[in-house]
mmCIF file of C-alpha atoms and ligand atoms in Angstrom:
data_model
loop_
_atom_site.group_PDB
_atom_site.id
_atom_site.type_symbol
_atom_site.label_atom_id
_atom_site.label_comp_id
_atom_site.label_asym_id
_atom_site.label_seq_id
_atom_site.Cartn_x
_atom_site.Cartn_y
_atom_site.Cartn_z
ATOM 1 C CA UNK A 9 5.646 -9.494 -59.935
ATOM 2 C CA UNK A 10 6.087 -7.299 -56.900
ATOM 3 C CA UNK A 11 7.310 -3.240 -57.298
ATOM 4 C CA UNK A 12 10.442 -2.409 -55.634
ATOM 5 C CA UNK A 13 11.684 1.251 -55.602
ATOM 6 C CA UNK A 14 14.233 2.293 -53.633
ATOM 7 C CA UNK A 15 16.741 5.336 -54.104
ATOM 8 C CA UNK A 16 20.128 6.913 -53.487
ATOM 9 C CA UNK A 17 21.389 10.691 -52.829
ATOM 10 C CA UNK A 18 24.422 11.988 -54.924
ATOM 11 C CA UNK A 19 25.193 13.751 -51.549
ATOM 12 C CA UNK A 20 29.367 12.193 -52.148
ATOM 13 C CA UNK A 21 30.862 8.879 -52.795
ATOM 14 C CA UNK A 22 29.158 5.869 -52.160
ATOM 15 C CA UNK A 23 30.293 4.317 -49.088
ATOM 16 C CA UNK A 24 30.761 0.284 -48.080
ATOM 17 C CA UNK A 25 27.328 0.972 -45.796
ATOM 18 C CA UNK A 26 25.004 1.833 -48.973
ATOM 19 C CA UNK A 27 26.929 -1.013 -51.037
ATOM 20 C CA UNK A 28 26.036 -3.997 -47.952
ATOM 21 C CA UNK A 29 22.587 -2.166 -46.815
ATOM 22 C CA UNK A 30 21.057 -1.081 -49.646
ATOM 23 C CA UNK A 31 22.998 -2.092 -53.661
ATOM 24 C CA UNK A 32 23.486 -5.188 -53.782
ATOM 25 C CA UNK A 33 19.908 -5.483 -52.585
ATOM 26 C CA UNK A 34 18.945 -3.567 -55.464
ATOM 27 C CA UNK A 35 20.628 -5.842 -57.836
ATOM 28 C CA UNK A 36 19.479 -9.610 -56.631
ATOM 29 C CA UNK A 37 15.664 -8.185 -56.436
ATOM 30 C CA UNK A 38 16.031 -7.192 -59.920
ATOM 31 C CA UNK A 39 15.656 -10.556 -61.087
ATOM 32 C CA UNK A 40 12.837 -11.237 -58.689
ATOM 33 C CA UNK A 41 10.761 -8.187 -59.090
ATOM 34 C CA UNK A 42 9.737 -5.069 -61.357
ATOM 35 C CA UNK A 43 12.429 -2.536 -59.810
ATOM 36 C CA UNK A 44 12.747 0.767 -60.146
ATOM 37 C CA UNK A 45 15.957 2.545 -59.124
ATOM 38 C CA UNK A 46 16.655 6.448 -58.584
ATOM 39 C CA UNK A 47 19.290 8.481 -58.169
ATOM 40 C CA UNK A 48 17.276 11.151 -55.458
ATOM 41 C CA UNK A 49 19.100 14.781 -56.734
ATOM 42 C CA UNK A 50 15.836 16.510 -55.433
ATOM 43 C CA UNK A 51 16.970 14.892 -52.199
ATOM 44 C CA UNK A 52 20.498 16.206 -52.207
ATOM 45 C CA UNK A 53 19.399 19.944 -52.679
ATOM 46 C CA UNK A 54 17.953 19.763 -48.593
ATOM 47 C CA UNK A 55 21.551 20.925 -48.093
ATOM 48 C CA UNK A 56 23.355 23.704 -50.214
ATOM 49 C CA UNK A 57 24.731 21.631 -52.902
ATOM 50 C CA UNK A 58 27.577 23.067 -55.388
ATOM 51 C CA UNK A 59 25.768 22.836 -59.331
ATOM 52 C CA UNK A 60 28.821 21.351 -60.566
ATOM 53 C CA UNK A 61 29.615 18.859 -58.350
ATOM 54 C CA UNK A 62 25.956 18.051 -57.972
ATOM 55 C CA UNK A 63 26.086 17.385 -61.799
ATOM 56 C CA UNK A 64 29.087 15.175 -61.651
ATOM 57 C CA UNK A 65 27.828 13.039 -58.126
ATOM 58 C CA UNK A 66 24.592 12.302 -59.924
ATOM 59 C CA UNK A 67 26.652 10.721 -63.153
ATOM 60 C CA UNK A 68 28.870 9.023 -61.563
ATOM 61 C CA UNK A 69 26.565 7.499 -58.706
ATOM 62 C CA UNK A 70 24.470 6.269 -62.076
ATOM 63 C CA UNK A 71 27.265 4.827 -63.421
ATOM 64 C CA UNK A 72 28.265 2.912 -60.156
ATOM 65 C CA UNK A 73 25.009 1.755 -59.906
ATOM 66 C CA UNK A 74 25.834 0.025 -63.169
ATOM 67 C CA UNK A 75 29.057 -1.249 -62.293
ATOM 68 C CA UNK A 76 27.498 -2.688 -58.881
ATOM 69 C CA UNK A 77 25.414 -4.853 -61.553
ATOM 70 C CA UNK A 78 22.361 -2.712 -62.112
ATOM 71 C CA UNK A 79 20.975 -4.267 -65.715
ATOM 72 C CA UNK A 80 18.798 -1.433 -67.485
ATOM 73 C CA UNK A 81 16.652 -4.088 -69.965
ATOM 74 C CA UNK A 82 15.851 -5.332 -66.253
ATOM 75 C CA UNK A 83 15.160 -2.577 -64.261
ATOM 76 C CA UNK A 84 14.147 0.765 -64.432
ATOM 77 C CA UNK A 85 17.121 3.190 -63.456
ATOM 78 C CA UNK A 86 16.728 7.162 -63.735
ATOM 79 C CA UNK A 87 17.770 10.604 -61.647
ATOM 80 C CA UNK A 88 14.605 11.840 -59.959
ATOM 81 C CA UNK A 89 14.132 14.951 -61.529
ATOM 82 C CA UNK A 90 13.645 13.880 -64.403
ATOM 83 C CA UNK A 91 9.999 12.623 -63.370
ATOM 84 C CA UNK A 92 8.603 16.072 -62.170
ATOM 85 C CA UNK A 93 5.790 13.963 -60.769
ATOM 86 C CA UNK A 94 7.896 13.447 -57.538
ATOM 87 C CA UNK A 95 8.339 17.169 -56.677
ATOM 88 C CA UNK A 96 4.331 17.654 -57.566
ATOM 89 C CA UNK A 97 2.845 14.319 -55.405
ATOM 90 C CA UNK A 98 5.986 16.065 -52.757
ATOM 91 C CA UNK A 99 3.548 18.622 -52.206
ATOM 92 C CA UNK A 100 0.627 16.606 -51.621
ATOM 93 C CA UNK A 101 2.309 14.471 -49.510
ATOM 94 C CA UNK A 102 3.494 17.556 -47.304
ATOM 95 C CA UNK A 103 -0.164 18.686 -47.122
ATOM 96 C CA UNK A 104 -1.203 15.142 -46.538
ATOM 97 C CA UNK A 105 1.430 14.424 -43.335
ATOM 98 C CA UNK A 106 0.877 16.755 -40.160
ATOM 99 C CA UNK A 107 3.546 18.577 -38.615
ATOM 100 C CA UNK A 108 4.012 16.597 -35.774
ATOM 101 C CA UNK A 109 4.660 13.508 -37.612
ATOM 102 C CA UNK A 110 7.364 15.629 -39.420
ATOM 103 C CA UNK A 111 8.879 16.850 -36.496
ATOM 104 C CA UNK A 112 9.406 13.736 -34.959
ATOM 105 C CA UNK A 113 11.771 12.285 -37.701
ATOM 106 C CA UNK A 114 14.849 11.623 -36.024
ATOM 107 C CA UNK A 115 16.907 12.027 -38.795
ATOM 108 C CA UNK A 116 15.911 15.960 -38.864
ATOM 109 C CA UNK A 117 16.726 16.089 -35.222
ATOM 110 C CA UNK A 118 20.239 14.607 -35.867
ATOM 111 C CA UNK A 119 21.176 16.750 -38.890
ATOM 112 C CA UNK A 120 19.438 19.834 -37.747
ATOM 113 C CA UNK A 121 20.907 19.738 -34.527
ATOM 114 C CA UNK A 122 23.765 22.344 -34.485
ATOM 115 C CA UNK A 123 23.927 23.399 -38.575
ATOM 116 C CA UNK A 124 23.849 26.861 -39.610
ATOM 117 C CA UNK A 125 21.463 26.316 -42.249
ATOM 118 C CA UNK A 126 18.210 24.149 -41.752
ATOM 119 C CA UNK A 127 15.968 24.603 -45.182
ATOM 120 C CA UNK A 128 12.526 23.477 -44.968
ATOM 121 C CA UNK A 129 13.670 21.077 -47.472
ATOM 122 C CA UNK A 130 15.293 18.923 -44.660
ATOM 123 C CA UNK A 131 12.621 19.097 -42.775
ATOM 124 C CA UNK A 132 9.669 18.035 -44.928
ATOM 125 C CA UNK A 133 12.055 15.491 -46.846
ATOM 126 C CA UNK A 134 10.141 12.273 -45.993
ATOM 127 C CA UNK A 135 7.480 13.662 -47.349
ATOM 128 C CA UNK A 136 9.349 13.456 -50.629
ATOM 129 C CA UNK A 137 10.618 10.227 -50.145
ATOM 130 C CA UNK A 138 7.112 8.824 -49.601
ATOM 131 C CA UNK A 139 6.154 10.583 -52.528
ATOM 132 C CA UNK A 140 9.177 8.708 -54.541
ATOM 133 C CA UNK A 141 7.969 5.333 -53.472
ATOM 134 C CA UNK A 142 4.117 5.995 -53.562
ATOM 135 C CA UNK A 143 3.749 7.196 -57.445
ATOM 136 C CA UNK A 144 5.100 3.800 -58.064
ATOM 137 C CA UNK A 145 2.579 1.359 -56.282
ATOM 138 C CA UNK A 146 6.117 -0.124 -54.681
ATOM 139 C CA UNK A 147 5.336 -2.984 -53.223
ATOM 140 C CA UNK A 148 8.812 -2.870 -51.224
ATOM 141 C CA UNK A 149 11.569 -0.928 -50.546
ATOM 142 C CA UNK A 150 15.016 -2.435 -49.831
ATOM 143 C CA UNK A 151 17.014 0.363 -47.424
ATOM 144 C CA UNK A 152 19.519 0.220 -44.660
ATOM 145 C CA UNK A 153 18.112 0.633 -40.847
ATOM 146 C CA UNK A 154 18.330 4.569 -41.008
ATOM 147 C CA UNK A 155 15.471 4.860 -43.387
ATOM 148 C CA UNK A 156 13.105 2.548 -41.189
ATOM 149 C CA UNK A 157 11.061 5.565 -39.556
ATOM 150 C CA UNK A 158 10.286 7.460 -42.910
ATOM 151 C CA UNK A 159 9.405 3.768 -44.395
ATOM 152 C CA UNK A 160 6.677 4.059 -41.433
ATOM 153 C CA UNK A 161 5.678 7.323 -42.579
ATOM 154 C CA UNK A 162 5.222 6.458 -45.855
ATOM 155 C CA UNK A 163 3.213 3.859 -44.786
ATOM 156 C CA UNK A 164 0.767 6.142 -42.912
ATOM 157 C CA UNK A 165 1.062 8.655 -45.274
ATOM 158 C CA UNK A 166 -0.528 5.977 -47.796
ATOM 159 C CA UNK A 167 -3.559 4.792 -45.722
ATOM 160 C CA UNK A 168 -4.308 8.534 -44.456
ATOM 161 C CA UNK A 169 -4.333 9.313 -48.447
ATOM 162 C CA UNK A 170 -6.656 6.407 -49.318
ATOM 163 C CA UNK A 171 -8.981 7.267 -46.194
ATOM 164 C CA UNK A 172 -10.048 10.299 -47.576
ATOM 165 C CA UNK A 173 -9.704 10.397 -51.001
ATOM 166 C CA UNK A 174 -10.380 6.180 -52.013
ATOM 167 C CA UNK A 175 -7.839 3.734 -52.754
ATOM 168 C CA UNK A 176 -5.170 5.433 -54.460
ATOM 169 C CA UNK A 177 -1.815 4.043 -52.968
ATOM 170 C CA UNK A 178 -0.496 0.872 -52.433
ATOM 171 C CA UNK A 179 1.028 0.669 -49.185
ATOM 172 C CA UNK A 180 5.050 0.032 -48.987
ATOM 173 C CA UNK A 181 6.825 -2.790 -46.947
ATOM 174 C CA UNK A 182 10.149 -1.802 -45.822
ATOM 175 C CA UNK A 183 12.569 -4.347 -46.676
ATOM 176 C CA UNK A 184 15.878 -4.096 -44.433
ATOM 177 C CA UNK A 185 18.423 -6.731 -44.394
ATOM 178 C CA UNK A 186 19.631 -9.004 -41.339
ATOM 179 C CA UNK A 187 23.058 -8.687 -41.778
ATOM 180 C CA UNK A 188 24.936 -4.810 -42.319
ATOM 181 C CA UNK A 189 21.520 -3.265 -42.386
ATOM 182 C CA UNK A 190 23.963 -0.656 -40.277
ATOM 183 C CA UNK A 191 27.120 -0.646 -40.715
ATOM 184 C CA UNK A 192 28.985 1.539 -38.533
ATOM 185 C CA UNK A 193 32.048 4.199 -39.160
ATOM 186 C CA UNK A 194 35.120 2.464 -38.536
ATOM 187 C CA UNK A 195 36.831 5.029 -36.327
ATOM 188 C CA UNK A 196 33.204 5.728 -34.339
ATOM 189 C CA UNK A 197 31.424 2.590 -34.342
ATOM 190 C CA UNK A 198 28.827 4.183 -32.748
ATOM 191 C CA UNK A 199 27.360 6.339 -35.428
ATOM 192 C CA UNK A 200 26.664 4.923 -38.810
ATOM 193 C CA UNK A 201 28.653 5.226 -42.260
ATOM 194 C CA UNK A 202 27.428 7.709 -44.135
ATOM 195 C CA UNK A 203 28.799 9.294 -47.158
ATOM 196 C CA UNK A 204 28.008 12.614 -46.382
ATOM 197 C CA UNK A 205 29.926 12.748 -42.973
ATOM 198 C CA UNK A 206 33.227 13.860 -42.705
ATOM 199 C CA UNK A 207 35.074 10.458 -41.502
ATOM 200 C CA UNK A 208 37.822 9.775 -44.266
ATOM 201 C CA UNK A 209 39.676 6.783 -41.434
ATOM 202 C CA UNK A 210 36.215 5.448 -40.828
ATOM 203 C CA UNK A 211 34.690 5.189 -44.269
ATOM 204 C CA UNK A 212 35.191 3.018 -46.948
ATOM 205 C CA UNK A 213 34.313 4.376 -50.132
ATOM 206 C CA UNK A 214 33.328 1.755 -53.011
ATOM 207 C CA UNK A 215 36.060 3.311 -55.714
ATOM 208 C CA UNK A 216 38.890 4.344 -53.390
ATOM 209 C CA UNK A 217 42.218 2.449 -53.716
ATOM 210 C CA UNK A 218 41.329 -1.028 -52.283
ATOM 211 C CA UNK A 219 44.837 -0.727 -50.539
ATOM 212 C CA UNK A 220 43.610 2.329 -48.667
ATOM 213 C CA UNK A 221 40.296 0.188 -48.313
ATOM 214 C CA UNK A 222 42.276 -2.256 -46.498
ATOM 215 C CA UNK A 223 44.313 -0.068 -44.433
ATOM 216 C CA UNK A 224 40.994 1.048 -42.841
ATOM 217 C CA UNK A 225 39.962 -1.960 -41.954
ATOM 218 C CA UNK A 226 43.036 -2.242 -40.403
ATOM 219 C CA UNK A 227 43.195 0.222 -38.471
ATOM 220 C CA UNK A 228 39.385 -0.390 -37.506
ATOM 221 C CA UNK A 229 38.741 0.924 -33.700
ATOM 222 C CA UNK A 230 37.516 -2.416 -31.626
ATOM 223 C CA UNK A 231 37.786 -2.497 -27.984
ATOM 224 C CA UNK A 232 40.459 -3.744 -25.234
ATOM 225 C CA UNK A 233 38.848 -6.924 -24.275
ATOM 226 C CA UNK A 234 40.126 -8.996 -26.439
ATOM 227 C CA UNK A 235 37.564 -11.573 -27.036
ATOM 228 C CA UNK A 236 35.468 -11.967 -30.545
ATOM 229 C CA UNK A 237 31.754 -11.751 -30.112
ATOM 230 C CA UNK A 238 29.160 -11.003 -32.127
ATOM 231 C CA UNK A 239 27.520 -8.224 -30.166
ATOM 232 C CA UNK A 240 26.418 -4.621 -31.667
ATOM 233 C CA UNK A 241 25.123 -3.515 -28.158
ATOM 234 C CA UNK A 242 28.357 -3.832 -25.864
ATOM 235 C CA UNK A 243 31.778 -4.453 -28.769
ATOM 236 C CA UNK A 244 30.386 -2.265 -31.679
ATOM 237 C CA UNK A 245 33.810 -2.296 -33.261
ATOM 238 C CA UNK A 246 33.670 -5.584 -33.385
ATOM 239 C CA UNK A 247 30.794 -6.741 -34.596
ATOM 240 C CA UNK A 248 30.579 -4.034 -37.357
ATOM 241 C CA UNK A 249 33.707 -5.871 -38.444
ATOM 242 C CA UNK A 250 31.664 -8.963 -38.426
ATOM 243 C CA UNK A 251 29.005 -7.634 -39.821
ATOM 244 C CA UNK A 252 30.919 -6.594 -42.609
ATOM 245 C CA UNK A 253 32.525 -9.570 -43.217
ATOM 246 C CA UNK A 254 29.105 -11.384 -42.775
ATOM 247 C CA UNK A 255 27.841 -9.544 -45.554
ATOM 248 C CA UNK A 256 30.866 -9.615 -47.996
ATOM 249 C CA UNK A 257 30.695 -13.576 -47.311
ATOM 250 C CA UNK A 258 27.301 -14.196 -47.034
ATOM 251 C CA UNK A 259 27.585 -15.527 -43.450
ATOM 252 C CA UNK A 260 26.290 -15.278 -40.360
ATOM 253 C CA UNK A 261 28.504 -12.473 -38.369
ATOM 254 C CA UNK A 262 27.388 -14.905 -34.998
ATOM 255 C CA UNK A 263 29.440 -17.699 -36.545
ATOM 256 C CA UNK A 264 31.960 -16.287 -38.128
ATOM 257 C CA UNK A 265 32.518 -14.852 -34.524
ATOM 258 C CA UNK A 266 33.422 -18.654 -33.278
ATOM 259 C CA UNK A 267 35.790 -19.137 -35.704
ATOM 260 C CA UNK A 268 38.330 -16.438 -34.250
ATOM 261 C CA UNK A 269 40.265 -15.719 -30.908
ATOM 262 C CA UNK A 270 41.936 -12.668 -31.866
ATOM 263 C CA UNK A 271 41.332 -9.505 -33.170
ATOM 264 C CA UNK A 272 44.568 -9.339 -36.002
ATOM 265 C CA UNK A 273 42.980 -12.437 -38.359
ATOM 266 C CA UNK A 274 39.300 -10.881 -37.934
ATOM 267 C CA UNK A 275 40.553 -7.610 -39.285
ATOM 268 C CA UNK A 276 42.710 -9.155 -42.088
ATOM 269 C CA UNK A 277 39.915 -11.712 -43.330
ATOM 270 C CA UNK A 278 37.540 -8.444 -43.436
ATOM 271 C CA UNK A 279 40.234 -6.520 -45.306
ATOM 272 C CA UNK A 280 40.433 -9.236 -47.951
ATOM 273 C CA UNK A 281 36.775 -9.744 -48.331
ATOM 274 C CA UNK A 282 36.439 -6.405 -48.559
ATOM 275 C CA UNK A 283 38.613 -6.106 -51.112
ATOM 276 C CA UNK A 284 37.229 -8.654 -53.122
ATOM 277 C CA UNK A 285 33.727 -7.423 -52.932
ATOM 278 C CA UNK A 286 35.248 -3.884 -54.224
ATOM 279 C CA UNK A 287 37.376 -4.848 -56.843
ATOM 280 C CA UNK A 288 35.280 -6.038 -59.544
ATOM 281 C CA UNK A 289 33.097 -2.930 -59.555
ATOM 282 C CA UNK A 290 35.681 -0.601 -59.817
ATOM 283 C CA UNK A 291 37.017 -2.596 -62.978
ATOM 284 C CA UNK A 292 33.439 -2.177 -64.336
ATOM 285 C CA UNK A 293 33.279 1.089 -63.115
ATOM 286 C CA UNK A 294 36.582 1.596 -65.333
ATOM 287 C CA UNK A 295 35.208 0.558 -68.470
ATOM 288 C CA UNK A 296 31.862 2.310 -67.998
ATOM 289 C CA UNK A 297 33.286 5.689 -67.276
ATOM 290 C CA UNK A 298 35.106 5.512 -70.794
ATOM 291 C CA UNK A 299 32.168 6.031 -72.342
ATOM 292 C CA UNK A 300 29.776 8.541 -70.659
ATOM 293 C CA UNK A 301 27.313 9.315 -73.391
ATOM 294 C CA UNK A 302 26.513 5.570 -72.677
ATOM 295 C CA UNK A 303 25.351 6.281 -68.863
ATOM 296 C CA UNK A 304 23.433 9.810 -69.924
ATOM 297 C CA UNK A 305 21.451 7.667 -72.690
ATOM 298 C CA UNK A 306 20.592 4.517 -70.734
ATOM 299 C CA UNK A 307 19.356 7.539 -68.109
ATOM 300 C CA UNK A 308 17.285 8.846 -70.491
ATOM 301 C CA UNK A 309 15.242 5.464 -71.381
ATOM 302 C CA UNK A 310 14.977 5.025 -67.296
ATOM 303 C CA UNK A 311 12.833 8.339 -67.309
ATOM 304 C CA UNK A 312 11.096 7.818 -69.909
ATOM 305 C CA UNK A 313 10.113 4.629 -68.668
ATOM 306 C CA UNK A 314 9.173 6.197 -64.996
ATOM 307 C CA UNK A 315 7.596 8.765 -66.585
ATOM 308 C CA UNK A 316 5.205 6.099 -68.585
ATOM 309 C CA UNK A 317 4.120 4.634 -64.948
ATOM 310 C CA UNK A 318 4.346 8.460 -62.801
ATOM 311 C CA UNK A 319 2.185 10.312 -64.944
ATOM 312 C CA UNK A 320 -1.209 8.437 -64.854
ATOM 313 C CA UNK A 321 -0.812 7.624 -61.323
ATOM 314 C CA UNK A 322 -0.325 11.760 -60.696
ATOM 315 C CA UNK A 323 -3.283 12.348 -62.799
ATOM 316 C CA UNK A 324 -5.521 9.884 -60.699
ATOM 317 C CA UNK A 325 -4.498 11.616 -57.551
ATOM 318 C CA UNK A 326 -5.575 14.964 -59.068
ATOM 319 C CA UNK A 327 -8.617 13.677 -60.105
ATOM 320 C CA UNK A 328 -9.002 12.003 -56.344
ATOM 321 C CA UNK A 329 -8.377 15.365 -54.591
ATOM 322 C CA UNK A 330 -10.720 17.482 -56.907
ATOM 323 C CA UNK A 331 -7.833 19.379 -58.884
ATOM 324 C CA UNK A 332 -9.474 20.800 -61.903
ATOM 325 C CA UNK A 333 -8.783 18.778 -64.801
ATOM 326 C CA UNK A 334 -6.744 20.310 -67.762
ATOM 327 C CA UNK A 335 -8.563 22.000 -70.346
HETATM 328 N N1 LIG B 12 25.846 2.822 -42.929
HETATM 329 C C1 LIG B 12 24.882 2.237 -43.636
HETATM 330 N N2 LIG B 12 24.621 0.926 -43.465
HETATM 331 C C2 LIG B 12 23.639 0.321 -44.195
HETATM 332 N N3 LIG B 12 22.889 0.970 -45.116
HETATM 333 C C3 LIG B 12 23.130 2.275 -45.328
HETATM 334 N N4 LIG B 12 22.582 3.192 -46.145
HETATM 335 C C4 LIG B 12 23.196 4.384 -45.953
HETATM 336 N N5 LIG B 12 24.154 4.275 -45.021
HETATM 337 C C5 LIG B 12 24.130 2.978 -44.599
HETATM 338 C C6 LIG B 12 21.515 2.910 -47.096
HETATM 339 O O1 LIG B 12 21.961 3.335 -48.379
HETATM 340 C C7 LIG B 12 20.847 3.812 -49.144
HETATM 341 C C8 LIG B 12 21.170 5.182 -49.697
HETATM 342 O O2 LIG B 12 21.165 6.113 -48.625
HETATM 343 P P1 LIG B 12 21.671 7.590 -48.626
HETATM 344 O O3 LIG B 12 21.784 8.089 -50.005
HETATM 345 O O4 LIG B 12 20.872 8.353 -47.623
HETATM 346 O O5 LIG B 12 23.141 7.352 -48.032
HETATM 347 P P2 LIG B 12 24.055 7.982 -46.922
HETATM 348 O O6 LIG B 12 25.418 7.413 -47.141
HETATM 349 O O7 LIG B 12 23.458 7.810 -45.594
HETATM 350 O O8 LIG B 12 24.091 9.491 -47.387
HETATM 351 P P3 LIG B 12 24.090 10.823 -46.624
HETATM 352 O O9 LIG B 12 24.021 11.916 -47.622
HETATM 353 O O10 LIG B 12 25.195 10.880 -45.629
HETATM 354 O O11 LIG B 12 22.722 10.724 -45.945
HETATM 355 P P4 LIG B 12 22.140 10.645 -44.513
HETATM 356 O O12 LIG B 12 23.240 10.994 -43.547
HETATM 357 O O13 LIG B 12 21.047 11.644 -44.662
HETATM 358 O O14 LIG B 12 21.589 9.281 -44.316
HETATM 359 C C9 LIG B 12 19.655 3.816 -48.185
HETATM 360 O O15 LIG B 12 18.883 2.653 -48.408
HETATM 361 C C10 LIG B 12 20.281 3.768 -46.822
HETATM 362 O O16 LIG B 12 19.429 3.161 -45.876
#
């Protein structure tokens, strides 16, 4: 069977984009491959992050990954630091990708651009990520379109690795879907979802009322043309609506474009297939949250099953880069 890892940050609610790009992803390769899914805290602390609410975001986005259909006895689901193997191969990785290659992340450039605070955390975080994906020989990693370039570093970071030291690392395919592998903010279809942004109109979150869901969609910006096409380039509005729908319908967004004229019954088909797609996961989300000792003890068996895999592969690399065995 193939090794999928792929992970999430407890950076804020999860948002419509992570459910269509990345979840539900995550839960149809589960049957199809040896998957292991993490909740990235580390990743969260590259901005200042308050303890509590860190606490509670990293519970609850376990728990939704349960209600989005997540099956424990199938895959292997854990929060990040509870495998300190990923904050040790982290540092090898750093030492392992230059500077340059860092620097040219444009994710860094977007997020650094204009904060108060850049930590050195945000900048050498693909170097992190790679780490996450390369203790587990992943075979694949299903992410949105964002994550593309530090898939690519990962990727280099692997052969570089088994240049010098031997074959140590398997080397990751990204795996990014066709359909919502962006989807956009609904107010500012020209920057993507994200649940870290501050766009309450434009984002969708997965356990918000669904009538407030709907209301978005709504009120989704389009354009004044008029005319339904499926084009991201030129009617981003538009097409993110079709993209959405695409993926709550499993349909072709070019398709579905040719079966409307006007904007009104594009945005209230979306609406209700939004809706639907959101409604069952907040019921199991519901019944899971009544009893949290559940979620910290099914976390617990995830890291100890990571853990099983993470630390012979971290004692290979030491061995590879001539770390002095212990005692
Ligand atoms: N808009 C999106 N469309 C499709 N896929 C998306 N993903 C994120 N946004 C979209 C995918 O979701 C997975 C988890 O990513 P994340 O934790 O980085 O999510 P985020 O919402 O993007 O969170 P932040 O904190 O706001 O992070 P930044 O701004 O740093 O990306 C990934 O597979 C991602 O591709």
């Amino acid at each position: 069977m193939p090794r999928v890892f792929s992970g999430i940050k407890p950076t804020g609610p999860v948002q419509l984009g992570n459910l269509l790009g990345a979840l539900r992803r995550w839960v149809d390769d589960q049957h199809t491959a040896d998957s292991l899914y993490c909740v990235v805290d580390l990743h969260a602390l590259t901005v200042p992050q308050d303890p509590d609410i860190l606490r509670r975001t990293s519970e609850e986005l376990a728990r939704l990954l349960l209600a989005v259909g997540i099956d424990p006895d199938v895959a292997t689901l854990f929060v990040q630091s509870h495998v300190p193997e990923h904050a040790e191969l982290s540092w090898v990785m750093e030492c392992t990708a230059a500077f340059g290659e860092l620097r040219r992340m444009t994710q860094f450039k977007d997020k650094s651009d204009g904060a108060d605070f850049v930590s050195g955390g945000l900048f050498t975080y693909p170097a992190l990520m790679a780490a996450d994906i390369l203790l587990y020989d992943t075979d694949r990693v299903p992410v949105g379109d964002d994550q593309r370039q530090h898939l690519e570093l990962a990727r280099d970071l692997a052969l570089r690795f088994n240049a010098r030291y031997g074959d140590t690392f398997v080397v990751p395919e990204a795996s990014i879907p066709t359909v919502a592998a962006r989807v956009m903010d609904l107010q500012h279809p020209d920057r993507k979802m994200s649940k870290s942004e501050d766009s309450p109109q434009g984002t969708i979150l997965v356990l918000e009322p669904i009538d407030d869901a709907v209301r978005k969609v709504r009120r989704a910006v389009t354009d004044n043309d008029g005319e339904v096409r499926y084009d991201p380039e030129h009617k981003p509005g538009v097409s993110n609506l079709l993209a959405i729908l695409g993926a709550c319908t499993d349909t072709d967004p070019a398709t579905l474009a040719e079966r409307y004229e006007q904007y009104g019954p594009l945005k209230a088909d979306t609406a209700e297939a939004v809706a639907a797609t959101l409604a069952p996961i907040q019921k199991r989300y519901a019944e899971l949250a009544a009893d949290p000792g559940h979620t910290a003890a099914l976390l617990r068996q995830g890291a100890e099953k990571a853990r099983a895999m993470a630390e012979p592969k971290m004692a290979l690399v030491r061995q590879r880069l001539g770390l002095l065995a212990r005692g």
